[in-house]
Each structure stands twice: as structure tokens, then as C-alpha cells.
Amino acid sequence: MEVFGAADAAAFRRAAEASIAYREGLGARPIGPAADYPAKLAALDAPLPERGMASDAVLEALVAAGAGGLMDMASPRFLGWVIGAAHPAGTAADMLVAGWSQVATMATPTPTASALEEISGRWLIELLRLPPECSFGLCTGATVANAVALAAARNEVLRRVGWDVEARGLFGAPEITVVVGAEVHSSVRVALRMLGLGDERVRIAAADDQGRMLPVALDAELRGVAGPAIVIAQAGNINSGALDPMAPIADLAAGAGAWLHVDGAFGLWANAHPELWDQAEGVERADSWAVDGHKWLQVPYDCGFVFVRDGAAHKRAMGHSAAYLPNSETLRDPGDYVPELSRRARGVPVWAVLKALGREGVLEVIGRCCRLARGMADRLGQQPGITVLNEVRLNQVALSFGPEGPEGDAMTRAVLQRVQAEGACYPSHGQWRGRQTIRLSVSGFATSEADADIAVAAILAAWEAVRAERDA
Ligand SMILES: Cc1ncc(COP(=O)(O)O)c(C=O)c1O
């Protein structure tokens, strides 16, 4: 069999061409999948092929399969789920990563991949203003980053009381007190389940009306705790964008001898921007942090970062060693900081995005997203019947339509359905403070004032239509 033939080269070119055509069409077509796509899915559902086909023919089939079935998440008017927009430099770098086909686990056999990861990690620590001594790992997203950090936390708080989890597991171990805020993200709960810490046995500190953990409630939950403890704070509530008050939380965690972890999937980026620093004040005092690359940093999916102040604890929890693995004595092996052994070279797209944007570019994107979110909230909130439920201090806007209660919830759902079906912009839904919401997450690198205007107009037109339907 040929290693790499003409059909393979044609397939590579087709992938690049189709990606370019796709990106060039962003913003000029409706954002969501075509309404008739499900019918096309039936044609895709073929039996396992007995015989293969050439790579270029596979690519043609794939390009055809994608037509009408894609969500334009890289569109400047995609406003759902805090998702970022996969910067072209990072996307192109990712294509090259696939072409290079590296297993980026060990520094010695894959020096480019591990060097670019190490440089990116250092740059990220500087940008996010985290303690320079932090270790870091590049993983699939904040869910895994939370799990990695909490594994290090669990093992270290038990090690301090003489229990070696790495060797003995949790059977017979002293109990760990875990405190989360009332609006903890579901991914933290998944991490707690994976780590044997239980999702339902955690203590819950009440939150304020923006979803921020109340220090007084944390204080009450930690009172009398003498043994191993972990406090999990949040930088960036998915509904309000609010950050927990980090300084008092850090004081309380330190007072209880607890490990403080911060789930900062998107909100930790506030600590990078001078205009937002006050919201994150004290966040650098934590012991570990989870943050995404594929949200505000615009790295293509999937990419998350975990940072741990105690690098030795991090490596004890995640490090790999086996007789057949070429571990380095002197270099940083990327696989020692995440659970995956075989892993793609995630550091390469991160490096590429940071090179493309630079510090200035990253800060400009973050600042612009927050400004646009505030502007949209102001304009929408002035309209009769539209309620902005959150204080818009970051990039999230939570909107409700109509009166509080089932009628308003139904109207909010109807507005969202119309906006999504029309496709000029694409917000997503939520439920918060007892109400159905439409959530605008402004996190794409290319979203402009003009995009915000189009989105506001689309939402107002849908609201007008829903009201007219009700009054008819
Ligand atoms: C606060 C918070 N934590 C964790 C996550 C999970 O991140 P990921 O989807 O990258 O795993 C999210 C995702 O939106 C989030 O907003």
C-alpha cells in the first residue's frame, strides 16, 4: 500500500479548500443546521462498507455530508454556550498537527510538540497572572481540567494526613470535606463523581442573586472542619458571568487548611484584563485552576488548561511511567500532567493562537466581548417586556421575555425558537432564577458592533412577532 499517494494529497487539499469555503461563508448564511437536514441523515446511515475507497473520494462524501448539517460556531454572531470561534491561525495549526500525526506525550520523541506546549503554558501563566511556579496540563476542556486539579487536590489533602491515595485508593481513607457554591457548574459535579468524592455528599454554600458564593455561607460550611478539605470556587457563572469573591474565599479556605480550586472555564480570563481585574481579585491565591482554551482564547475544540501551584502533587496524581515509555530525566513530558497517554499536540494550536493575537489581541477580544455584551443588554433591557436578569459585568447576558411565570417562559422559548430558526444570530437557552432564559454569550474573536446590532434587531423582531401572536 502506498504511504501517501496522489489521492491522499488531493484529499488534504480538498479538506483545506472546503474549510476555506466554509469559513468564507460565515455570517452570510443562517447559522444553524438546515431544517431539512434530518432527512439527509437517513441517507448517511449506510451499512459498514465492505470495501474501502480512495481518500479523495472519502473527502468528497464528507463535504457532501456536512452540507446543511453544521452549526456555524465560528460565526461572529454565534452567541450560544460560551464557545469561542476557533481562530484561523489555531485552526490551520490544528490541520498541520493532524498532518504531522504526533503522539505528544513524551518530550524526547516529539520535541516540537512538547516545546510548543511548554512555551504556551508559560505564556498562559503570564497572561492569566497565575503564580509562576504553577505546573500545567493541556487537556480536552474545563471538565477534564477540573477533574485533574481535583485529583491533585484530593490526593494532596489526604497525603497531608498520612494517607497515600495513589497507592491505597480511597478505601478506608479519612473523609474529605468538599464545599462548592450553590451554582457550581455541572462539570465539577462530574469530576467529583469520577474521583469518588460523591456529587451528593458535598456541602453547598449559598449564593447571592448573581450566583456568587457567599463568603458567610462558606464560613458556616467550614466551621469546625479540622480534617482534609477542598473548596471549589467559580470564576464565571454560566448564566450571569459573575465571579465568586475570591479574596474572602481564599482567606476562609486558608483558615480551614483547605485546598482552594477555581473552575474558571471562561471567567478566569477576567484576571488577564486590567479593566476586569477587580472582579477576579485574589484568584491567584488558589491552589489550582481550570480554564478553557476553546472559549475566550479562540483555540479550536477541544482544548482546556489545568494549572496547579504544587507541581509535585499534580505530577503524582497524573504522571505516567512504564518500562517501555521514554520518560525524560531533564525535560517536561506533557503526558505527566493529564490523564491521556496518547494525546494530540494540543500545545501547537495554543501556541499559534497566542502568536496570532499576542497579549494585546487577547485583551482586545476580551474587552470588546464584554463591551458588546453590556451594549446589547442595555438596548434589549430598555424594551418593554424584556428583562435582563443579570448584572452584565463580563460577557454573559441572561434575558427573559414577558411576565414572570409560565406565560413568560413560553414566550421566551418562542422568541428563541424564532431567532434560531431565522439564523441571523444564535443564542442558546437557559434556566435561571426560576425563569426560562435566552443566554447571549459574547466570546468570538470577530464579533463586532455591527454583529451586535444585527443580533439585537433579530431578537427584537422575534419578540415583536411573539407579542403580536399572543395579542392576535
Ligand atoms: C464554569 C464552567 N465550568 C466548566 C465548563 C466545562 O467546560 P468544557 O465544556 O470545556 O469541558 C463550562 C462550560 O461551559 C463552564 O462554563
Tab-separated table of C-alpha atoms and ligand atoms in Angstrom:
chain	number	residue	atom	x	y	z
A	1	MET	CA	0.000	0.000	0.000
A	2	GLU	CA	1.231	3.435	-0.905
A	3	VAL	CA	2.310	5.579	2.053
A	4	PHE	CA	0.940	8.796	0.618
A	5	GLY	CA	-0.320	8.954	-2.947
A	6	ALA	CA	-1.971	11.396	-5.298
A	7	ALA	CA	-5.485	10.685	-3.950
A	8	ASP	CA	-4.234	11.384	-0.423
A	9	ALA	CA	-2.689	14.680	-1.458
A	10	ALA	CA	-5.950	15.561	-3.215
A	11	ALA	CA	-7.842	14.738	-0.012
A	12	PHE	CA	-5.598	17.061	2.030
A	13	ARG	CA	-6.148	19.839	-0.497
A	14	ARG	CA	-9.886	19.243	-0.562
A	15	ALA	CA	-10.050	19.439	3.232
A	16	ALA	CA	-8.220	22.776	3.145
A	17	GLU	CA	-10.342	24.124	0.266
A	18	ALA	CA	-13.607	23.042	1.871
A	19	SER	CA	-12.557	24.561	5.201
A	20	ILE	CA	-11.706	27.832	3.466
A	21	ALA	CA	-15.017	27.933	1.578
A	22	TYR	CA	-16.860	27.150	4.806
A	23	ARG	CA	-15.138	29.906	6.750
A	24	GLU	CA	-15.595	32.428	3.949
A	25	GLY	CA	-19.344	31.838	4.066
A	26	LEU	CA	-19.665	32.512	7.812
A	27	GLY	CA	-22.073	35.311	8.577
A	28	ALA	CA	-23.647	35.234	5.118
A	29	ARG	CA	-25.921	32.241	5.737
A	30	PRO	CA	-28.253	31.163	8.553
A	31	ILE	CA	-26.162	29.957	11.485
A	32	GLY	CA	-27.879	26.691	12.452
A	33	PRO	CA	-28.243	23.394	10.573
A	34	ALA	CA	-30.816	23.337	7.750
A	35	ALA	CA	-34.322	22.376	8.821
A	36	ASP	CA	-34.405	19.505	6.290
A	37	TYR	CA	-31.060	18.022	7.383
A	38	PRO	CA	-32.589	15.128	9.367
A	39	ALA	CA	-33.932	13.705	6.073
A	40	LYS	CA	-30.397	13.743	4.689
A	41	LEU	CA	-29.144	11.902	7.769
A	42	ALA	CA	-31.160	8.885	6.736
A	43	ALA	CA	-29.076	8.647	3.540
A	44	LEU	CA	-25.853	8.732	5.585
A	45	ASP	CA	-26.968	5.788	7.663
A	46	ALA	CA	-25.470	3.158	5.358
A	47	PRO	CA	-24.182	-0.288	6.330
A	48	LEU	CA	-20.475	-0.724	7.194
A	49	PRO	CA	-18.650	-0.579	3.843
A	50	GLU	CA	-17.171	-3.919	2.796
A	51	ARG	CA	-14.624	-2.288	0.546
A	52	GLY	CA	-12.741	0.945	1.089
A	53	MET	CA	-12.419	3.900	-1.213
A	54	ALA	CA	-9.730	6.434	-2.095
A	55	SER	CA	-9.070	9.288	0.367
A	56	ASP	CA	-10.166	11.990	-2.075
A	57	ALA	CA	-13.495	10.242	-2.668
A	58	VAL	CA	-13.955	9.942	1.109
A	59	LEU	CA	-13.403	13.683	1.407
A	60	GLU	CA	-15.995	14.401	-1.272
A	61	ALA	CA	-18.509	12.267	0.611
A	62	LEU	CA	-17.654	14.065	3.823
A	63	VAL	CA	-18.001	17.530	2.332
A	64	ALA	CA	-21.414	16.476	0.994
A	65	ALA	CA	-22.411	15.059	4.395
A	66	GLY	CA	-21.544	18.359	6.078
A	67	ALA	CA	-23.619	20.493	3.740
A	68	GLY	CA	-26.562	21.776	5.752
A	69	GLY	CA	-25.669	19.823	8.891
A	70	LEU	CA	-23.185	22.147	10.537
A	71	MET	CA	-23.647	24.735	13.252
A	72	ASP	CA	-21.655	27.882	12.442
A	73	MET	CA	-19.991	28.125	15.842
A	74	ALA	CA	-17.193	30.188	14.334
A	75	SER	CA	-19.685	32.798	13.128
A	76	PRO	CA	-19.275	36.233	14.730
A	77	ARG	CA	-22.985	36.052	15.569
A	78	PHE	CA	-22.938	32.641	17.214
A	79	LEU	CA	-23.822	33.550	20.808
A	80	GLY	CA	-24.515	30.158	22.381
A	81	TRP	CA	-22.785	28.247	25.186
A	82	VAL	CA	-19.624	30.421	25.622
A	83	ILE	CA	-17.847	28.687	22.824
A	84	GLY	CA	-15.247	30.975	21.217
A	85	ALA	CA	-14.779	30.995	17.461
A	86	ALA	CA	-11.729	28.830	16.640
A	87	HIS	CA	-9.243	31.418	15.364
A	88	PRO	CA	-7.984	30.729	11.820
A	89	ALA	CA	-4.327	30.564	12.945
A	90	GLY	CA	-5.189	27.928	15.552
A	91	THR	CA	-7.380	26.062	13.102
A	92	ALA	CA	-4.656	25.995	10.455
A	93	ALA	CA	-2.171	24.864	13.104
A	94	ASP	CA	-4.561	22.076	14.065
A	95	MET	CA	-4.709	20.951	10.427
A	96	LEU	CA	-0.923	20.785	10.461
A	97	VAL	CA	-0.977	18.879	13.748
A	98	ALA	CA	-3.195	16.283	12.097
A	99	GLY	CA	-0.827	16.199	9.128
A	100	TRP	CA	2.190	15.770	11.406
A	101	SER	CA	0.466	12.947	13.270
A	102	GLN	CA	2.362	13.208	16.553
A	103	VAL	CA	1.566	11.448	19.819
A	104	ALA	CA	2.569	14.366	22.027
A	105	THR	CA	3.157	12.583	25.316
A	106	MET	CA	6.902	12.435	25.805
A	107	ALA	CA	9.383	15.236	25.187
A	108	THR	CA	12.222	13.125	23.766
A	109	PRO	CA	10.467	11.561	20.748
A	110	THR	CA	8.262	14.592	19.942
A	111	PRO	CA	10.367	17.645	20.816
A	112	THR	CA	8.490	20.212	18.685
A	113	ALA	CA	5.124	19.357	20.181
A	114	SER	CA	6.373	19.322	23.755
A	115	ALA	CA	8.443	22.510	23.357
A	116	LEU	CA	5.482	24.431	21.908
A	117	GLU	CA	3.270	23.139	24.729
A	118	GLU	CA	5.811	24.199	27.337
A	119	ILE	CA	6.240	27.667	25.847
A	120	SER	CA	2.443	28.081	25.584
A	121	GLY	CA	1.999	27.027	29.202
A	122	ARG	CA	4.498	29.644	30.335
A	123	TRP	CA	2.782	32.325	28.242
A	124	LEU	CA	-0.625	31.359	29.641
A	125	ILE	CA	0.586	31.572	33.238
A	126	GLU	CA	1.880	35.059	32.488
A	127	LEU	CA	-1.279	36.168	30.680
A	128	LEU	CA	-3.610	34.831	33.358
A	129	ARG	CA	-1.338	36.243	36.091
A	130	LEU	CA	-1.068	32.950	37.941
A	131	PRO	CA	1.843	32.082	40.242
A	132	PRO	CA	4.928	31.463	38.071
A	133	GLU	CA	5.736	28.217	39.877
A	134	CYS	CA	2.497	26.543	38.643
A	135	SER	CA	2.618	23.303	36.719
A	136	PHE	CA	0.152	22.954	33.871
A	137	GLY	CA	-1.511	20.404	31.663
A	138	LEU	CA	-3.320	20.712	28.338
A	139	CYS	CA	-6.448	18.588	28.134
A	140	THR	CA	-9.781	18.445	26.305
A	141	GLY	CA	-11.590	21.177	28.230
A	142	ALA	CA	-12.504	22.563	31.615
A	143	THR	CA	-14.369	19.385	32.594
A	144	VAL	CA	-11.175	17.332	32.460
A	145	ALA	CA	-9.124	20.248	33.802
A	146	ASN	CA	-11.426	20.337	36.848
A	147	ALA	CA	-11.035	16.579	37.283
A	148	VAL	CA	-7.243	16.721	37.041
A	149	ALA	CA	-6.974	19.593	39.506
A	150	LEU	CA	-9.369	17.935	41.933
A	151	ALA	CA	-7.455	14.643	41.686
A	152	ALA	CA	-4.303	16.507	42.726
A	153	ALA	CA	-6.309	18.249	45.473
A	154	ARG	CA	-7.840	15.021	46.791
A	155	ASN	CA	-4.525	13.203	46.854
A	156	GLU	CA	-2.622	16.061	48.456
A	157	VAL	CA	-5.114	16.831	51.244
A	158	LEU	CA	-5.111	13.126	52.129
A	159	ARG	CA	-1.315	12.875	51.852
A	160	ARG	CA	-1.073	15.667	54.437
A	161	VAL	CA	-2.922	13.452	56.932
A	162	GLY	CA	-0.778	10.444	56.127
A	163	TRP	CA	-2.984	8.719	53.540
A	164	ASP	CA	-1.481	7.754	50.178
A	165	VAL	CA	-4.373	7.709	47.689
A	166	GLU	CA	-2.110	6.963	44.757
A	167	ALA	CA	-1.156	3.671	46.420
A	168	ARG	CA	-4.194	2.787	48.537
A	169	GLY	CA	-7.147	4.357	46.826
A	170	LEU	CA	-10.000	5.760	48.865
A	171	PHE	CA	-10.965	2.561	50.723
A	172	GLY	CA	-10.766	3.367	54.431
A	173	ALA	CA	-9.403	6.868	53.785
A	174	PRO	CA	-10.283	9.776	56.071
A	175	GLU	CA	-13.303	11.722	54.829
A	176	ILE	CA	-12.713	14.847	52.797
A	177	THR	CA	-14.991	17.842	53.267
A	178	VAL	CA	-15.804	19.334	49.874
A	179	VAL	CA	-17.573	22.680	49.628
A	180	VAL	CA	-18.999	24.068	46.407
A	181	GLY	CA	-21.153	27.098	45.663
A	182	ALA	CA	-24.883	26.671	45.065
A	183	GLU	CA	-24.423	27.431	41.336
A	184	VAL	CA	-21.452	25.155	40.747
A	185	HIS	CA	-21.113	24.067	37.104
A	186	SER	CA	-22.285	20.558	36.258
A	187	SER	CA	-18.762	19.631	35.087
A	188	VAL	CA	-17.447	19.974	38.639
A	189	ARG	CA	-20.079	17.561	39.792
A	190	VAL	CA	-18.994	15.105	37.088
A	191	ALA	CA	-15.385	15.488	38.261
A	192	LEU	CA	-16.415	14.822	41.872
A	193	ARG	CA	-18.273	11.695	40.779
A	194	MET	CA	-15.278	10.428	38.809
A	195	LEU	CA	-12.975	10.979	41.772
A	196	GLY	CA	-15.062	9.060	44.291
A	197	LEU	CA	-15.847	12.267	46.182
A	198	GLY	CA	-19.548	12.000	45.502
A	199	ASP	CA	-21.783	14.552	43.948
A	200	GLU	CA	-24.459	14.497	46.639
A	201	ARG	CA	-22.310	14.441	49.770
A	202	VAL	CA	-20.675	17.814	49.068
A	203	ARG	CA	-21.520	20.781	51.243
A	204	ILE	CA	-23.207	23.608	49.420
A	205	ALA	CA	-22.526	27.239	50.249
A	206	ALA	CA	-25.414	29.515	49.299
A	207	ALA	CA	-25.011	32.039	46.502
A	208	ASP	CA	-26.180	35.614	46.001
A	209	ASP	CA	-28.554	36.795	43.260
A	210	GLN	CA	-25.754	36.684	40.649
A	211	GLY	CA	-24.821	33.128	41.574
A	212	ARG	CA	-21.673	34.136	43.508
A	213	MET	CA	-20.767	32.022	46.508
A	214	LEU	CA	-21.465	33.929	49.720
A	215	PRO	CA	-18.384	34.047	51.979
A	216	VAL	CA	-20.622	33.995	55.048
A	217	ALA	CA	-22.159	30.734	53.803
A	218	LEU	CA	-18.734	29.238	53.093
A	219	ASP	CA	-17.641	30.252	56.571
A	220	ALA	CA	-20.616	28.372	58.035
A	221	GLU	CA	-19.853	25.259	55.955
A	222	LEU	CA	-16.192	25.253	57.005
A	223	ARG	CA	-16.798	25.940	60.685
A	224	GLY	CA	-15.490	23.093	62.795
A	225	VAL	CA	-13.797	21.364	59.846
A	226	ALA	CA	-10.423	20.120	61.024
A	227	GLY	CA	-9.587	17.373	58.549
A	228	PRO	CA	-8.850	17.282	54.828
A	229	ALA	CA	-10.938	19.825	52.909
A	230	ILE	CA	-11.367	21.186	49.402
A	231	VAL	CA	-13.186	24.396	48.497
A	232	ILE	CA	-14.273	24.825	44.891
A	233	ALA	CA	-14.917	28.379	43.731
A	234	GLN	CA	-16.128	29.550	40.351
A	235	ALA	CA	-14.806	32.280	38.087
A	236	GLY	CA	-17.586	32.866	35.578
A	237	ASN	CA	-21.118	31.775	36.322
A	238	ILE	CA	-22.619	30.347	33.156
A	239	ASN	CA	-25.767	32.491	33.486
A	240	SER	CA	-24.517	35.765	34.899
A	241	GLY	CA	-20.800	35.610	34.124
A	242	ALA	CA	-20.180	36.571	37.766
A	243	LEU	CA	-17.001	35.542	39.564
A	244	ASP	CA	-17.110	34.345	43.161
A	245	PRO	CA	-15.469	36.796	45.593
A	246	MET	CA	-12.052	35.200	45.525
A	247	ALA	CA	-10.213	37.160	48.234
A	248	PRO	CA	-12.583	36.329	51.136
A	249	ILE	CA	-12.947	32.766	49.845
A	250	ALA	CA	-9.148	32.395	49.777
A	251	ASP	CA	-8.975	33.704	53.374
A	252	LEU	CA	-11.589	31.219	54.544
A	253	ALA	CA	-10.017	28.284	52.684
A	254	ALA	CA	-6.598	29.150	54.129
A	255	GLY	CA	-8.108	29.429	57.619
A	256	ALA	CA	-9.531	25.909	57.298
A	257	GLY	CA	-6.342	24.483	55.760
A	258	ALA	CA	-8.382	23.635	52.662
A	259	TRP	CA	-7.172	23.284	49.088
A	260	LEU	CA	-8.830	26.012	47.006
A	261	HIS	CA	-9.684	25.113	43.412
A	262	VAL	CA	-11.155	27.585	40.912
A	263	ASP	CA	-13.315	26.482	37.997
A	264	GLY	CA	-12.600	29.385	35.686
A	265	ALA	CA	-13.608	27.858	32.341
A	266	PHE	CA	-14.176	31.264	30.782
A	267	GLY	CA	-14.221	33.722	33.696
A	268	LEU	CA	-10.591	33.230	34.701
A	269	TRP	CA	-9.754	35.356	31.654
A	270	ALA	CA	-11.019	38.328	33.675
A	271	ASN	CA	-7.730	38.084	35.531
A	272	ALA	CA	-5.896	38.809	32.287
A	273	HIS	CA	-7.639	42.124	31.578
A	274	PRO	CA	-6.797	45.219	33.648
A	275	GLU	CA	-10.378	46.516	33.372
A	276	LEU	CA	-11.692	43.270	34.841
A	277	TRP	CA	-9.013	42.523	37.438
A	278	ASP	CA	-11.176	43.827	40.269
A	279	GLN	CA	-13.719	41.047	39.583
A	280	ALA	CA	-11.041	38.372	39.991
A	281	GLU	CA	-9.087	39.897	42.858
A	282	GLY	CA	-7.463	37.179	44.962
A	283	VAL	CA	-7.893	34.411	42.358
A	284	GLU	CA	-4.129	33.933	42.198
A	285	ARG	CA	-4.209	32.740	45.815
A	286	ALA	CA	-5.909	29.453	44.863
A	287	ASP	CA	-4.087	26.113	44.688
A	288	SER	CA	-5.418	25.068	41.284
A	289	TRP	CA	-7.336	26.472	38.348
A	290	ALA	CA	-9.242	25.075	35.359
A	291	VAL	CA	-9.729	27.248	32.275
A	292	ASP	CA	-10.599	26.647	28.665
A	293	GLY	CA	-8.558	27.447	25.594
A	294	HIS	CA	-11.549	26.801	23.366
A	295	LYS	CA	-13.672	29.550	24.865
A	296	TRP	CA	-12.263	33.053	25.183
A	297	LEU	CA	-8.803	32.200	23.848
A	298	GLN	CA	-10.295	31.038	20.492
A	299	VAL	CA	-8.298	27.800	20.304
A	300	PRO	CA	-10.198	25.231	18.192
A	301	TYR	CA	-12.056	22.488	20.020
A	302	ASP	CA	-11.038	20.720	22.119
A	303	CYS	CA	-8.655	22.436	24.468
A	304	GLY	CA	-8.550	23.147	28.190
A	305	PHE	CA	-5.829	24.026	30.678
A	306	VAL	CA	-5.223	22.940	34.246
A	307	PHE	CA	-2.779	24.807	36.469
A	308	VAL	CA	-1.595	23.546	39.858
A	309	ARG	CA	0.518	25.534	42.310
A	310	ASP	CA	2.055	22.367	43.770
A	311	GLY	CA	3.549	20.813	40.653
A	312	ALA	CA	4.717	17.740	42.541
A	313	ALA	CA	1.159	16.969	43.685
A	314	HIS	CA	-0.055	17.455	40.112
A	315	LYS	CA	2.545	15.050	38.733
A	316	ARG	CA	1.995	12.477	41.472
A	317	ALA	CA	-1.705	12.401	40.555
A	318	MET	CA	-1.258	12.168	36.770
A	319	GLY	CA	2.288	11.031	35.943
A	320	HIS	CA	2.832	8.009	33.722
A	321	SER	CA	5.781	5.699	33.879
A	322	ALA	CA	6.313	2.282	32.361
A	323	ALA	CA	9.373	0.369	31.254
A	324	TYR	CA	8.530	0.945	27.603
A	325	LEU	CA	7.957	4.709	27.834
A	326	PRO	CA	10.828	7.067	27.031
A	327	ASN	CA	10.319	9.367	30.048
A	328	SER	CA	12.808	12.199	30.171
A	329	GLU	CA	15.019	12.887	33.186
A	330	THR	CA	15.523	16.502	32.233
A	331	LEU	CA	12.650	17.621	30.007
A	332	ARG	CA	8.963	18.183	30.767
A	333	ASP	CA	6.920	15.253	29.479
A	334	PRO	CA	3.467	16.687	28.583
A	335	GLY	CA	1.744	13.392	29.390
A	336	ASP	CA	2.653	13.683	33.069
A	337	TYR	CA	0.030	16.359	33.703
A	338	VAL	CA	-3.120	14.918	32.151
A	339	PRO	CA	-4.781	11.503	32.152
A	340	GLU	CA	-4.389	10.731	28.451
A	341	LEU	CA	-1.315	8.828	27.377
A	342	SER	CA	-1.745	9.070	23.628
A	343	ARG	CA	-2.738	12.658	23.028
A	344	ARG	CA	-2.682	15.062	20.141
A	345	ALA	CA	-0.307	18.005	20.095
A	346	ARG	CA	-2.681	20.481	21.721
A	347	GLY	CA	0.118	22.915	22.503
A	348	VAL	CA	0.571	23.675	18.805
A	349	PRO	CA	-2.790	25.415	18.158
A	350	VAL	CA	-2.478	27.174	21.532
A	351	TRP	CA	0.949	28.486	20.532
A	352	ALA	CA	-0.420	29.531	17.122
A	353	VAL	CA	-3.363	31.478	18.587
A	354	LEU	CA	-1.132	33.230	21.107
A	355	LYS	CA	1.315	34.124	18.312
A	356	ALA	CA	-1.542	35.381	16.124
A	357	LEU	CA	-3.262	37.502	18.767
A	358	GLY	CA	-0.429	38.422	21.085
A	359	ARG	CA	-1.176	39.781	24.532
A	360	GLU	CA	-2.754	42.881	23.010
A	361	GLY	CA	-5.047	40.872	20.780
A	362	VAL	CA	-6.209	38.579	23.589
A	363	LEU	CA	-7.034	41.550	25.805
A	364	GLU	CA	-8.730	43.410	22.961
A	365	VAL	CA	-11.029	40.428	22.288
A	366	ILE	CA	-11.924	40.041	25.966
A	367	GLY	CA	-12.581	43.779	26.390
A	368	ARG	CA	-14.650	44.002	23.203
A	369	CYS	CA	-16.797	40.971	24.105
A	370	CYS	CA	-17.637	42.498	27.488
A	371	ARG	CA	-18.390	45.892	25.938
A	372	LEU	CA	-20.664	44.359	23.304
A	373	ALA	CA	-22.468	42.241	25.905
A	374	ARG	CA	-23.145	45.325	28.026
A	375	GLY	CA	-24.343	47.291	24.995
A	376	MET	CA	-26.724	44.535	23.894
A	377	ALA	CA	-28.080	44.162	27.417
A	378	ASP	CA	-28.650	47.919	27.683
A	379	ARG	CA	-30.533	48.107	24.402
A	380	LEU	CA	-32.630	44.995	24.951
A	381	GLY	CA	-33.340	45.820	28.579
A	382	GLN	CA	-34.887	49.155	27.608
A	383	GLN	CA	-37.630	47.430	25.627
A	384	PRO	CA	-40.972	46.786	27.335
A	385	GLY	CA	-41.375	43.166	28.360
A	386	ILE	CA	-37.658	42.255	28.178
A	387	THR	CA	-35.848	41.670	31.453
A	388	VAL	CA	-32.076	41.428	31.783
A	389	LEU	CA	-31.727	39.113	34.757
A	390	ASN	CA	-28.024	39.602	35.462
A	391	GLU	CA	-25.606	42.428	36.135
A	392	VAL	CA	-23.650	42.381	32.891
A	393	ARG	CA	-20.063	42.803	34.024
A	394	LEU	CA	-18.480	40.109	31.835
A	395	ASN	CA	-19.667	38.586	28.537
A	396	GLN	CA	-22.911	36.832	29.540
A	397	VAL	CA	-26.432	38.224	29.218
A	398	ALA	CA	-29.447	36.364	30.643
A	399	LEU	CA	-32.738	37.583	29.144
A	400	SER	CA	-36.351	36.770	29.937
A	401	PHE	CA	-39.377	37.857	27.957
A	402	GLY	CA	-42.888	38.646	29.101
A	403	PRO	CA	-44.261	38.254	32.607
A	404	GLU	CA	-42.679	36.069	35.260
A	405	GLY	CA	-44.275	32.607	35.238
A	406	PRO	CA	-45.372	30.001	32.700
A	407	GLU	CA	-46.670	32.526	30.149
A	408	GLY	CA	-43.386	34.436	30.096
A	409	ASP	CA	-41.383	31.200	29.981
A	410	ALA	CA	-43.365	30.075	26.939
A	411	MET	CA	-42.831	33.471	25.287
A	412	THR	CA	-39.088	33.303	25.969
A	413	ARG	CA	-38.940	29.852	24.384
A	414	ALA	CA	-40.927	31.116	21.398
A	415	VAL	CA	-38.606	34.104	20.913
A	416	LEU	CA	-35.564	31.822	20.988
A	417	GLN	CA	-37.119	29.395	18.549
A	418	ARG	CA	-37.785	32.210	16.079
A	419	VAL	CA	-34.327	33.736	16.453
A	420	GLN	CA	-32.602	30.386	15.972
A	421	ALA	CA	-34.804	29.427	13.027
A	422	GLU	CA	-34.209	32.761	11.319
A	423	GLY	CA	-30.482	32.259	11.852
A	424	ALA	CA	-29.119	35.832	11.820
A	425	CYS	CA	-27.666	35.125	15.263
A	426	TYR	CA	-27.694	32.067	17.500
A	427	PRO	CA	-28.152	32.468	21.261
A	428	SER	CA	-28.873	29.433	23.440
A	429	HIS	CA	-31.327	28.798	26.257
A	430	GLY	CA	-31.033	28.530	29.996
A	431	GLN	CA	-32.993	28.466	33.222
A	432	TRP	CA	-32.004	30.792	35.961
A	433	ARG	CA	-33.561	32.446	38.989
A	434	GLY	CA	-36.736	30.494	38.378
A	435	ARG	CA	-37.165	31.738	34.814
A	436	GLN	CA	-36.652	30.435	31.317
A	437	THR	CA	-33.886	32.473	29.709
A	438	ILE	CA	-32.201	33.259	26.448
A	439	ARG	CA	-28.488	33.450	27.039
A	440	LEU	CA	-26.190	35.611	24.945
A	441	SER	CA	-22.545	34.609	25.322
A	442	VAL	CA	-20.256	37.006	23.517
A	443	SER	CA	-16.984	35.169	23.128
A	444	GLY	CA	-15.972	35.137	19.450
A	445	PHE	CA	-12.801	36.929	18.333
A	446	ALA	CA	-14.525	38.573	15.337
A	447	THR	CA	-17.810	39.716	16.870
A	448	SER	CA	-18.224	43.404	16.083
A	449	GLU	CA	-20.546	46.281	16.894
A	450	ALA	CA	-22.335	45.602	13.580
A	451	ASP	CA	-22.858	41.943	14.580
A	452	ALA	CA	-24.271	43.065	17.926
A	453	ASP	CA	-26.659	45.409	16.075
A	454	ILE	CA	-27.872	42.576	13.831
A	455	ALA	CA	-28.352	40.292	16.835
A	456	VAL	CA	-30.303	42.917	18.783
A	457	ALA	CA	-32.504	43.621	15.745
A	458	ALA	CA	-33.168	39.892	15.245
A	459	ILE	CA	-34.137	39.411	18.892
A	460	LEU	CA	-36.396	42.470	18.904
A	461	ALA	CA	-38.112	41.374	15.681
A	462	ALA	CA	-38.758	37.914	17.146
A	463	TRP	CA	-40.094	39.445	20.351
A	464	GLU	CA	-42.375	41.707	18.345
A	465	ALA	CA	-43.708	38.707	16.411
A	466	VAL	CA	-44.296	36.641	19.559
A	467	ARG	CA	-46.164	39.504	21.207
A	468	ALA	CA	-48.252	40.042	18.087
A	469	GLU	CA	-49.141	36.343	18.033
A	470	ARG	CA	-50.219	36.485	21.665
A	471	ASP	CA	-52.330	39.616	21.132
A	472	ALA	CA	-53.938	38.362	17.912
B	1	LIG	C1	-17.996	27.410	34.526
B	1	LIG	C2	-17.756	26.254	33.598
B	1	LIG	N1	-17.054	25.199	34.039
B	1	LIG	C3	-16.810	24.141	33.257
B	1	LIG	C4	-17.261	24.082	31.966
B	1	LIG	C5	-16.994	22.861	31.134
B	1	LIG	O1	-16.073	23.172	30.149
B	1	LIG	P1	-15.801	22.190	28.917
B	1	LIG	O2	-17.053	22.167	28.119
B	1	LIG	O3	-14.668	22.852	28.208
B	1	LIG	O4	-15.432	20.854	29.444
B	1	LIG	C6	-18.001	25.155	31.449
B	1	LIG	C7	-18.540	25.111	30.075
B	1	LIG	O5	-19.280	25.955	29.644
B	1	LIG	C8	-18.233	26.277	32.282
B	1	LIG	O6	-18.914	27.330	31.829
